[in-house]
Amino acid sequence: MKKHNFNAGPSVLPRVAIENSAKAVLDLNGIGLSLLEISHRSKDFQAILDEAMALFKELLDIPAGYQVIFLGGGASMQFCMIPYNFLNKKAGYLETGVWAEKAIKEAKFFGEVDIVASSKDKNFSYVPKGYTIPADIDYFHITTNNTIYGSEIRCDIDSPVPLIADMSSDILSRPVDISKYSLIYGGAQKNLGPAGVTFIIIKDGILGKTDRKIPSMLNYATHLKEPSLYNTPPVFAIYTCLETLRWIKGLGGIKTIESMNIKKANLLYDTIDNSKMFVGTVEKESRSIMNICFVMKDQYKEKEDAFMEFSKTKGILGIKGHRSVGGFRASTYNALPIESVQALVDAMNEFEKNNL
Ligand SMILES: *Cc1c(COP(=O)(O)O)cnc(C)c1O
């Protein structure tokens, strides 16, 4: 039976990216060696890295004056590298979910943290609005997509101080005005590739503002000097990212991807909104088009497990909500086909018809 993969991360990847990665593991471009057994300093790998960085820049329309690097350590490592490199006295954070809280926790090791606005009062079910970003902070940090609770900041905000964004779970899902940001980062394993690689987009000239001594591996300057090659980068993960980027380009780029994503999200949100049984957990204006969270209304709550079992019989996988929200979360990342969303919608309608 066809499987519909709604996993939150690691998550669905374009089939062609997986197939081509499998081929490269067996024999890279016909050189007679596996991608896994060549030097990261070989010309074969350099070509992969160069193309991946160039395509990433091209697809996101990254202007001159920015560099792209691929590192290990995950987005969670960036939670610490950012304050290590940029926090002198005080930084501002928008507290919109568990990932933002984790970033805040690390920043506190390095200085003062100003929680500029928070949606914790309502279990992170909305994105705060109407706050003022203080002018006396070293940077302002946001999480554009709240993967666990399903809210998203789908516009590029203006900030009077350097803006830093965790885009782990919505990178490449919509066009971004990169010029508004000083640094953008994320783990690849939601929308870009396999686990193990982290992308960083960094504006020139933002380093060197702290006197703190920074260990080499945690210093952005180290990794910018030898882009992505100071130490051995995650070669396999970077290769699969390249294949995903080629797939996006082949489809026509990010605008195309965005309209596909909106279509998928609308299909599911419309079903939720028209349902007598299911209800969304996020305020409408803040809804994510990447992670769609919903529960059963109180009077049907005890049927949630039954729906989970029913959906499995239809090949629908990975829709269990995060333990802090409960219910269901359907992750509709770039590579998820609309047919999978249709399968979920059909399952919801059928279950509702039989169980009201
Ligand atoms: C998954 C996720 C992370 C954590 O990424 P790791 O690569 O596992 O460290 C951080 N932020 C957001 C928004 C995420 O979705």
Tab-separated table of C-alpha atoms and ligand atoms in Angstrom:
chain	number	residue	atom	x	y	z
A	1	MET	CA	0.000	0.000	0.000
A	2	LYS	CA	1.164	3.543	-0.713
A	3	LYS	CA	2.416	5.268	2.428
A	4	HIS	CA	1.592	8.873	3.160
A	5	ASN	CA	4.440	10.297	5.208
A	6	PHE	CA	3.365	13.129	7.522
A	7	ASN	CA	6.383	12.842	9.828
A	8	ALA	CA	7.513	16.094	11.466
A	9	GLY	CA	11.236	15.541	10.998
A	10	PRO	CA	13.178	13.761	9.729
A	11	SER	CA	10.465	13.733	7.150
A	12	VAL	CA	9.407	13.107	3.589
A	13	LEU	CA	11.975	13.847	0.870
A	14	PRO	CA	11.521	13.925	-2.902
A	15	ARG	CA	11.675	10.336	-4.125
A	16	VAL	CA	14.121	11.307	-6.859
A	17	ALA	CA	16.497	12.795	-4.261
A	18	ILE	CA	16.487	9.514	-2.358
A	19	GLU	CA	17.011	7.437	-5.500
A	20	ASN	CA	19.860	9.589	-6.767
A	21	SER	CA	21.480	9.593	-3.310
A	22	ALA	CA	21.262	5.802	-3.241
A	23	LYS	CA	22.988	5.679	-6.631
A	24	ALA	CA	25.732	8.054	-5.451
A	25	VAL	CA	26.327	5.820	-2.436
A	26	LEU	CA	26.946	2.893	-4.783
A	27	ASP	CA	28.924	4.794	-7.420
A	28	LEU	CA	29.319	8.560	-7.562
A	29	ASN	CA	28.920	9.838	-11.125
A	30	GLY	CA	30.549	6.699	-12.529
A	31	ILE	CA	33.928	7.295	-10.829
A	32	GLY	CA	33.918	3.762	-9.416
A	33	LEU	CA	33.848	4.914	-5.798
A	34	SER	CA	31.054	5.571	-3.350
A	35	LEU	CA	30.184	9.095	-2.250
A	36	LEU	CA	30.951	7.755	1.227
A	37	GLU	CA	34.553	6.819	0.499
A	38	ILE	CA	36.024	9.885	-1.182
A	39	SER	CA	37.851	12.787	0.417
A	40	HIS	CA	35.795	15.805	1.335
A	41	ARG	CA	38.643	17.763	-0.262
A	42	SER	CA	38.441	15.900	-3.580
A	43	LYS	CA	37.307	17.747	-6.685
A	44	ASP	CA	34.294	15.432	-6.875
A	45	PHE	CA	33.050	16.514	-3.488
A	46	GLN	CA	34.037	20.146	-4.014
A	47	ALA	CA	31.791	20.184	-7.092
A	48	ILE	CA	28.885	18.837	-5.005
A	49	LEU	CA	29.445	21.412	-2.280
A	50	ASP	CA	29.825	24.292	-4.734
A	51	GLU	CA	26.651	23.368	-6.577
A	52	ALA	CA	24.686	22.911	-3.338
A	53	MET	CA	25.758	26.317	-1.998
A	54	ALA	CA	25.150	28.008	-5.365
A	55	LEU	CA	21.700	26.450	-5.861
A	56	PHE	CA	20.681	27.284	-2.314
A	57	LYS	CA	21.641	30.918	-2.997
A	58	GLU	CA	19.899	30.946	-6.350
A	59	LEU	CA	16.625	29.409	-5.194
A	60	LEU	CA	16.362	31.656	-2.145
A	61	ASP	CA	17.499	34.655	-4.167
A	62	ILE	CA	20.207	35.416	-1.621
A	63	PRO	CA	21.698	38.827	-2.456
A	64	ALA	CA	25.403	39.675	-2.662
A	65	GLY	CA	26.897	40.287	0.745
A	66	TYR	CA	25.730	36.995	2.239
A	67	GLN	CA	27.489	33.662	2.553
A	68	VAL	CA	26.000	30.191	2.854
A	69	ILE	CA	27.672	27.453	4.863
A	70	PHE	CA	26.738	23.899	5.769
A	71	LEU	CA	27.790	22.638	9.202
A	72	GLY	CA	27.118	19.749	11.559
A	73	GLY	CA	25.570	20.032	14.997
A	74	GLY	CA	21.964	20.687	14.088
A	75	ALA	CA	19.892	23.805	14.657
A	76	SER	CA	20.382	23.184	18.372
A	77	MET	CA	24.086	23.923	18.037
A	78	GLN	CA	23.156	27.301	16.537
A	79	PHE	CA	21.131	28.059	19.688
A	80	CYS	CA	24.517	28.302	21.416
A	81	MET	CA	26.720	29.574	18.564
A	82	ILE	CA	24.502	32.625	18.010
A	83	PRO	CA	24.824	34.104	21.514
A	84	TYR	CA	28.455	32.953	21.680
A	85	ASN	CA	29.238	35.078	18.616
A	86	PHE	CA	26.745	37.946	18.922
A	87	LEU	CA	25.508	38.450	22.477
A	88	ASN	CA	27.478	41.126	24.271
A	89	LYS	CA	25.043	42.345	26.859
A	90	LYS	CA	21.437	41.680	25.969
A	91	ALA	CA	19.551	39.888	23.207
A	92	GLY	CA	15.836	39.846	22.391
A	93	TYR	CA	13.887	36.667	21.693
A	94	LEU	CA	10.373	36.047	20.467
A	95	GLU	CA	9.033	33.156	22.518
A	96	THR	CA	6.729	31.208	20.234
A	97	GLY	CA	7.306	27.584	21.150
A	98	VAL	CA	9.569	24.852	22.428
A	99	TRP	CA	12.390	25.587	19.953
A	100	ALA	CA	12.371	29.273	20.854
A	101	GLU	CA	12.517	28.311	24.534
A	102	LYS	CA	15.523	26.116	23.876
A	103	ALA	CA	17.253	28.948	22.014
A	104	ILE	CA	16.511	31.284	24.946
A	105	LYS	CA	17.939	28.809	27.419
A	106	GLU	CA	21.294	28.778	25.599
A	107	ALA	CA	21.411	32.557	25.195
A	108	LYS	CA	21.111	32.934	28.971
A	109	PHE	CA	24.536	31.297	29.338
A	110	PHE	CA	26.039	34.342	27.623
A	111	GLY	CA	24.105	37.370	28.820
A	112	GLU	CA	20.756	38.950	29.433
A	113	VAL	CA	17.707	37.827	27.494
A	114	ASP	CA	14.744	40.088	26.871
A	115	ILE	CA	11.651	38.052	25.950
A	116	VAL	CA	10.193	40.708	23.704
A	117	ALA	CA	6.863	38.903	23.318
A	118	SER	CA	5.525	35.453	24.103
A	119	SER	CA	2.542	33.278	23.263
A	120	LYS	CA	3.149	30.918	26.144
A	121	ASP	CA	-0.030	32.154	27.869
A	122	LYS	CA	-2.129	30.243	25.320
A	123	ASN	CA	0.063	27.167	24.840
A	124	PHE	CA	1.846	28.791	21.868
A	125	SER	CA	-1.290	28.711	19.731
A	126	TYR	CA	-0.639	32.069	18.079
A	127	VAL	CA	2.146	34.392	16.973
A	128	PRO	CA	2.382	37.558	19.091
A	129	LYS	CA	1.692	40.827	17.298
A	130	GLY	CA	1.984	44.494	18.153
A	131	TYR	CA	5.214	44.233	20.110
A	132	THR	CA	8.086	46.691	19.795
A	133	ILE	CA	11.599	45.432	19.195
A	134	PRO	CA	13.894	47.338	21.573
A	135	ALA	CA	16.726	49.279	19.950
A	136	ASP	CA	19.238	48.471	22.699
A	137	ILE	CA	19.598	44.738	22.103
A	138	ASP	CA	22.425	43.019	20.241
A	139	TYR	CA	20.026	41.070	18.027
A	140	PHE	CA	16.421	39.891	17.811
A	141	HIS	CA	15.808	36.163	17.400
A	142	ILE	CA	12.666	34.605	15.944
A	143	THR	CA	11.550	31.081	15.039
A	144	THR	CA	9.654	31.509	11.781
A	145	ASN	CA	7.835	28.191	11.962
A	146	ASN	CA	6.783	26.684	15.229
A	147	THR	CA	7.085	23.026	14.243
A	148	ILE	CA	5.509	21.552	17.351
A	149	TYR	CA	2.486	23.817	17.842
A	150	GLY	CA	1.872	24.676	14.180
A	151	SER	CA	2.076	28.458	14.036
A	152	GLU	CA	4.168	30.397	11.534
A	153	ILE	CA	5.448	33.890	10.800
A	154	ARG	CA	4.935	33.956	7.054
A	155	CYS	CA	6.244	37.434	6.408
A	156	ASP	CA	9.631	39.076	6.838
A	157	ILE	CA	9.473	41.495	9.715
A	158	ASP	CA	11.354	44.792	9.972
A	159	SER	CA	13.795	45.004	12.816
A	160	PRO	CA	15.863	47.960	14.037
A	161	VAL	CA	18.539	45.538	15.263
A	162	PRO	CA	20.123	42.522	13.500
A	163	LEU	CA	17.412	39.943	12.877
A	164	ILE	CA	18.256	36.258	13.353
A	165	ALA	CA	15.840	33.497	12.369
A	166	ASP	CA	15.537	29.779	12.959
A	167	MET	CA	13.940	28.580	9.703
A	168	SER	CA	14.471	24.868	10.322
A	169	SER	CA	10.987	23.832	9.358
A	170	ASP	CA	9.948	26.335	6.701
A	171	ILE	CA	13.100	27.074	4.738
A	172	LEU	CA	12.452	26.905	0.982
A	173	SER	CA	8.685	26.815	1.528
A	174	ARG	CA	8.160	30.434	0.494
A	175	PRO	CA	10.237	33.296	-0.942
A	176	VAL	CA	12.097	35.171	1.812
A	177	ASP	CA	13.445	38.720	1.712
A	178	ILE	CA	16.906	37.712	2.890
A	179	SER	CA	18.052	41.342	3.064
A	180	LYS	CA	15.976	41.811	6.234
A	181	TYR	CA	18.006	39.201	8.124
A	182	SER	CA	21.542	39.103	9.475
A	183	LEU	CA	21.551	35.358	9.977
A	184	ILE	CA	19.202	32.518	9.068
A	185	TYR	CA	19.803	28.924	10.098
A	186	GLY	CA	18.166	25.557	10.397
A	187	GLY	CA	18.544	21.810	10.518
A	188	ALA	CA	18.089	20.270	7.069
A	189	GLN	CA	15.889	17.387	8.145
A	190	LYS	CA	12.484	19.064	7.744
A	191	ASN	CA	12.443	20.542	4.261
A	192	LEU	CA	15.870	20.177	2.739
A	193	GLY	CA	17.552	16.841	3.294
A	194	PRO	CA	18.492	14.148	5.768
A	195	ALA	CA	19.506	14.752	9.390
A	196	GLY	CA	23.094	15.732	10.025
A	197	VAL	CA	23.546	19.016	8.214
A	198	THR	CA	22.670	22.569	9.217
A	199	PHE	CA	22.417	25.469	6.782
A	200	ILE	CA	23.516	28.968	7.756
A	201	ILE	CA	22.991	32.132	5.738
A	202	ILE	CA	25.126	34.880	7.200
A	203	LYS	CA	25.506	38.513	6.308
A	204	ASP	CA	28.996	39.873	5.713
A	205	GLY	CA	30.385	42.206	8.337
A	206	ILE	CA	28.321	41.063	11.320
A	207	LEU	CA	31.131	39.222	13.046
A	208	GLY	CA	33.760	40.591	15.365
A	209	LYS	CA	31.395	42.539	17.613
A	210	THR	CA	32.339	40.640	20.765
A	211	ASP	CA	35.617	40.450	22.686
A	212	ARG	CA	34.744	37.012	23.960
A	213	LYS	CA	37.204	34.247	23.090
A	214	ILE	CA	35.337	31.692	20.984
A	215	PRO	CA	36.504	28.101	20.460
A	216	SER	CA	37.326	27.523	16.780
A	217	MET	CA	34.497	25.122	15.985
A	218	LEU	CA	31.903	27.454	17.505
A	219	ASN	CA	33.224	30.549	15.793
A	220	TYR	CA	31.470	31.489	12.539
A	221	ALA	CA	34.688	33.131	11.331
A	222	THR	CA	36.364	29.713	11.221
A	223	HIS	CA	33.697	28.257	8.978
A	224	LEU	CA	33.465	31.287	6.724
A	225	LYS	CA	37.185	31.299	6.080
A	226	GLU	CA	37.042	27.795	4.601
A	227	PRO	CA	33.381	27.655	3.587
A	228	SER	CA	31.870	24.417	4.980
A	229	LEU	CA	35.308	22.758	4.899
A	230	TYR	CA	37.118	23.665	8.126
A	231	ASN	CA	36.607	20.087	9.231
A	232	THR	CA	34.919	17.134	7.537
A	233	PRO	CA	31.396	18.237	6.627
A	234	PRO	CA	28.419	15.840	6.570
A	235	VAL	CA	29.098	14.762	2.994
A	236	PHE	CA	26.199	12.384	2.507
A	237	ALA	CA	23.633	14.795	3.936
A	238	ILE	CA	24.953	17.618	1.762
A	239	TYR	CA	24.648	15.420	-1.314
A	240	THR	CA	20.980	14.667	-0.625
A	241	CYS	CA	20.339	18.376	-0.016
A	242	LEU	CA	21.816	19.057	-3.440
A	243	GLU	CA	19.422	16.534	-4.979
A	244	THR	CA	16.472	18.187	-3.192
A	245	LEU	CA	17.587	21.609	-4.426
A	246	ARG	CA	17.821	20.273	-7.988
A	247	TRP	CA	14.296	18.907	-7.601
A	248	ILE	CA	12.977	22.298	-6.459
A	249	LYS	CA	14.684	24.019	-9.358
A	250	GLY	CA	13.231	21.465	-11.768
A	251	LEU	CA	9.739	22.223	-10.497
A	252	GLY	CA	10.216	25.893	-11.242
A	253	GLY	CA	11.612	27.267	-7.983
A	254	ILE	CA	10.242	28.475	-4.698
A	255	LYS	CA	7.228	30.389	-5.984
A	256	THR	CA	5.903	27.165	-7.466
A	257	ILE	CA	6.661	25.284	-4.263
A	258	GLU	CA	4.896	27.949	-2.232
A	259	SER	CA	1.716	27.742	-4.278
A	260	MET	CA	1.772	23.954	-3.963
A	261	ASN	CA	2.196	24.299	-0.202
A	262	ILE	CA	-0.675	26.769	0.111
A	263	LYS	CA	-2.926	24.473	-1.890
A	264	LYS	CA	-2.107	21.507	0.355
A	265	ALA	CA	-2.581	23.511	3.536
A	266	ASN	CA	-5.887	25.006	2.366
A	267	LEU	CA	-7.233	21.566	1.511
A	268	LEU	CA	-6.552	20.317	5.030
A	269	TYR	CA	-7.535	23.496	6.898
A	270	ASP	CA	-10.824	23.710	4.958
A	271	THR	CA	-11.588	20.139	5.962
A	272	ILE	CA	-10.820	20.906	9.600
A	273	ASP	CA	-12.913	24.082	9.552
A	274	ASN	CA	-15.889	22.330	7.965
A	275	SER	CA	-15.724	19.362	10.316
A	276	LYS	CA	-18.104	18.646	13.183
A	277	MET	CA	-15.545	16.362	14.781
A	278	PHE	CA	-12.110	17.931	14.271
A	279	VAL	CA	-10.954	21.379	15.303
A	280	GLY	CA	-7.724	23.313	14.688
A	281	THR	CA	-5.543	24.281	17.658
A	282	VAL	CA	-3.956	27.448	16.249
A	283	GLU	CA	-5.487	30.901	15.775
A	284	LYS	CA	-6.351	31.296	12.080
A	285	GLU	CA	-4.017	34.213	11.229
A	286	SER	CA	-1.061	32.364	12.738
A	287	ARG	CA	-1.549	28.991	11.086
A	288	SER	CA	1.471	27.229	9.646
A	289	ILE	CA	1.407	25.834	6.134
A	290	MET	CA	4.068	23.289	7.144
A	291	ASN	CA	2.723	21.719	10.361
A	292	ILE	CA	-1.027	21.520	10.662
A	293	CYS	CA	-2.240	20.767	14.178
A	294	PHE	CA	-5.749	19.666	15.099
A	295	VAL	CA	-7.589	17.689	17.753
A	296	MET	CA	-11.018	16.166	18.177
A	297	LYS	CA	-13.682	18.311	19.784
A	298	ASP	CA	-14.277	17.518	23.466
A	299	GLN	CA	-17.328	15.337	22.911
A	300	TYR	CA	-15.384	13.110	20.494
A	301	LYS	CA	-12.035	13.189	22.263
A	302	GLU	CA	-12.071	9.497	23.151
A	303	LYS	CA	-12.172	8.640	19.440
A	304	GLU	CA	-8.705	10.057	18.724
A	305	ASP	CA	-6.970	6.698	19.100
A	306	ALA	CA	-9.546	5.053	16.871
A	307	PHE	CA	-8.938	7.633	14.156
A	308	MET	CA	-5.196	7.088	14.448
A	309	GLU	CA	-5.718	3.361	13.889
A	310	PHE	CA	-8.177	3.979	11.053
A	311	SER	CA	-5.785	6.342	9.265
A	312	LYS	CA	-3.009	3.735	9.489
A	313	THR	CA	-5.167	1.334	7.506
A	314	LYS	CA	-5.138	3.979	4.752
A	315	GLY	CA	-1.333	4.195	4.768
A	316	ILE	CA	-1.304	7.511	6.662
A	317	LEU	CA	1.746	7.726	8.923
A	318	GLY	CA	3.249	10.234	11.325
A	319	ILE	CA	0.162	12.259	12.267
A	320	LYS	CA	0.346	11.826	16.021
A	321	GLY	CA	0.521	15.266	17.617
A	322	HIS	CA	3.498	16.236	19.751
A	323	ARG	CA	2.967	15.196	23.370
A	324	SER	CA	2.714	18.847	24.446
A	325	VAL	CA	-0.316	19.458	22.194
A	326	GLY	CA	-1.908	16.022	21.766
A	327	GLY	CA	-4.270	15.165	18.939
A	328	PHE	CA	-2.827	15.283	15.464
A	329	ARG	CA	-0.126	17.058	13.528
A	330	ALA	CA	0.132	16.662	9.790
A	331	SER	CA	3.446	17.937	8.484
A	332	THR	CA	2.998	19.006	4.882
A	333	TYR	CA	6.560	19.795	3.883
A	334	ASN	CA	7.608	20.622	0.318
A	335	ALA	CA	8.092	17.011	-0.735
A	336	LEU	CA	4.707	15.789	0.486
A	337	PRO	CA	2.460	15.266	-2.555
A	338	ILE	CA	-1.051	16.718	-2.506
A	339	GLU	CA	-2.353	13.166	-3.048
A	340	SER	CA	-1.229	12.408	0.510
A	341	VAL	CA	-3.186	15.361	1.885
A	342	GLN	CA	-6.187	14.201	-0.138
A	343	ALA	CA	-5.826	10.729	1.406
A	344	LEU	CA	-5.841	12.255	4.895
A	345	VAL	CA	-8.826	14.454	4.112
A	346	ASP	CA	-10.719	11.460	2.706
A	347	ALA	CA	-9.908	9.448	5.821
A	348	MET	CA	-11.120	12.270	8.087
A	349	ASN	CA	-14.370	12.626	6.156
A	350	GLU	CA	-15.010	8.895	6.104
A	351	PHE	CA	-14.264	8.504	9.803
A	352	GLU	CA	-16.468	11.444	10.684
A	353	LYS	CA	-19.364	10.082	8.625
A	354	ASN	CA	-19.174	6.731	10.433
A	355	ASN	CA	-18.589	8.022	13.954
A	356	LEU	CA	-20.634	11.168	14.541
B	1	LIG	C1	13.598	20.490	14.468
B	1	LIG	C2	13.840	21.878	14.884
B	1	LIG	C3	14.984	22.255	15.603
B	1	LIG	C4	16.011	21.255	16.097
B	1	LIG	O1	16.842	20.881	15.086
B	1	LIG	P1	18.097	19.913	15.371
B	1	LIG	O2	18.731	19.881	14.016
B	1	LIG	O3	17.562	18.606	15.816
B	1	LIG	O4	18.943	20.543	16.391
B	1	LIG	C5	15.154	23.591	15.905
B	1	LIG	N1	14.250	24.506	15.534
B	1	LIG	C6	13.139	24.180	14.838
B	1	LIG	C7	12.167	25.240	14.445
B	1	LIG	C8	12.903	22.856	14.489
B	1	LIG	O5	11.800	22.527	13.795
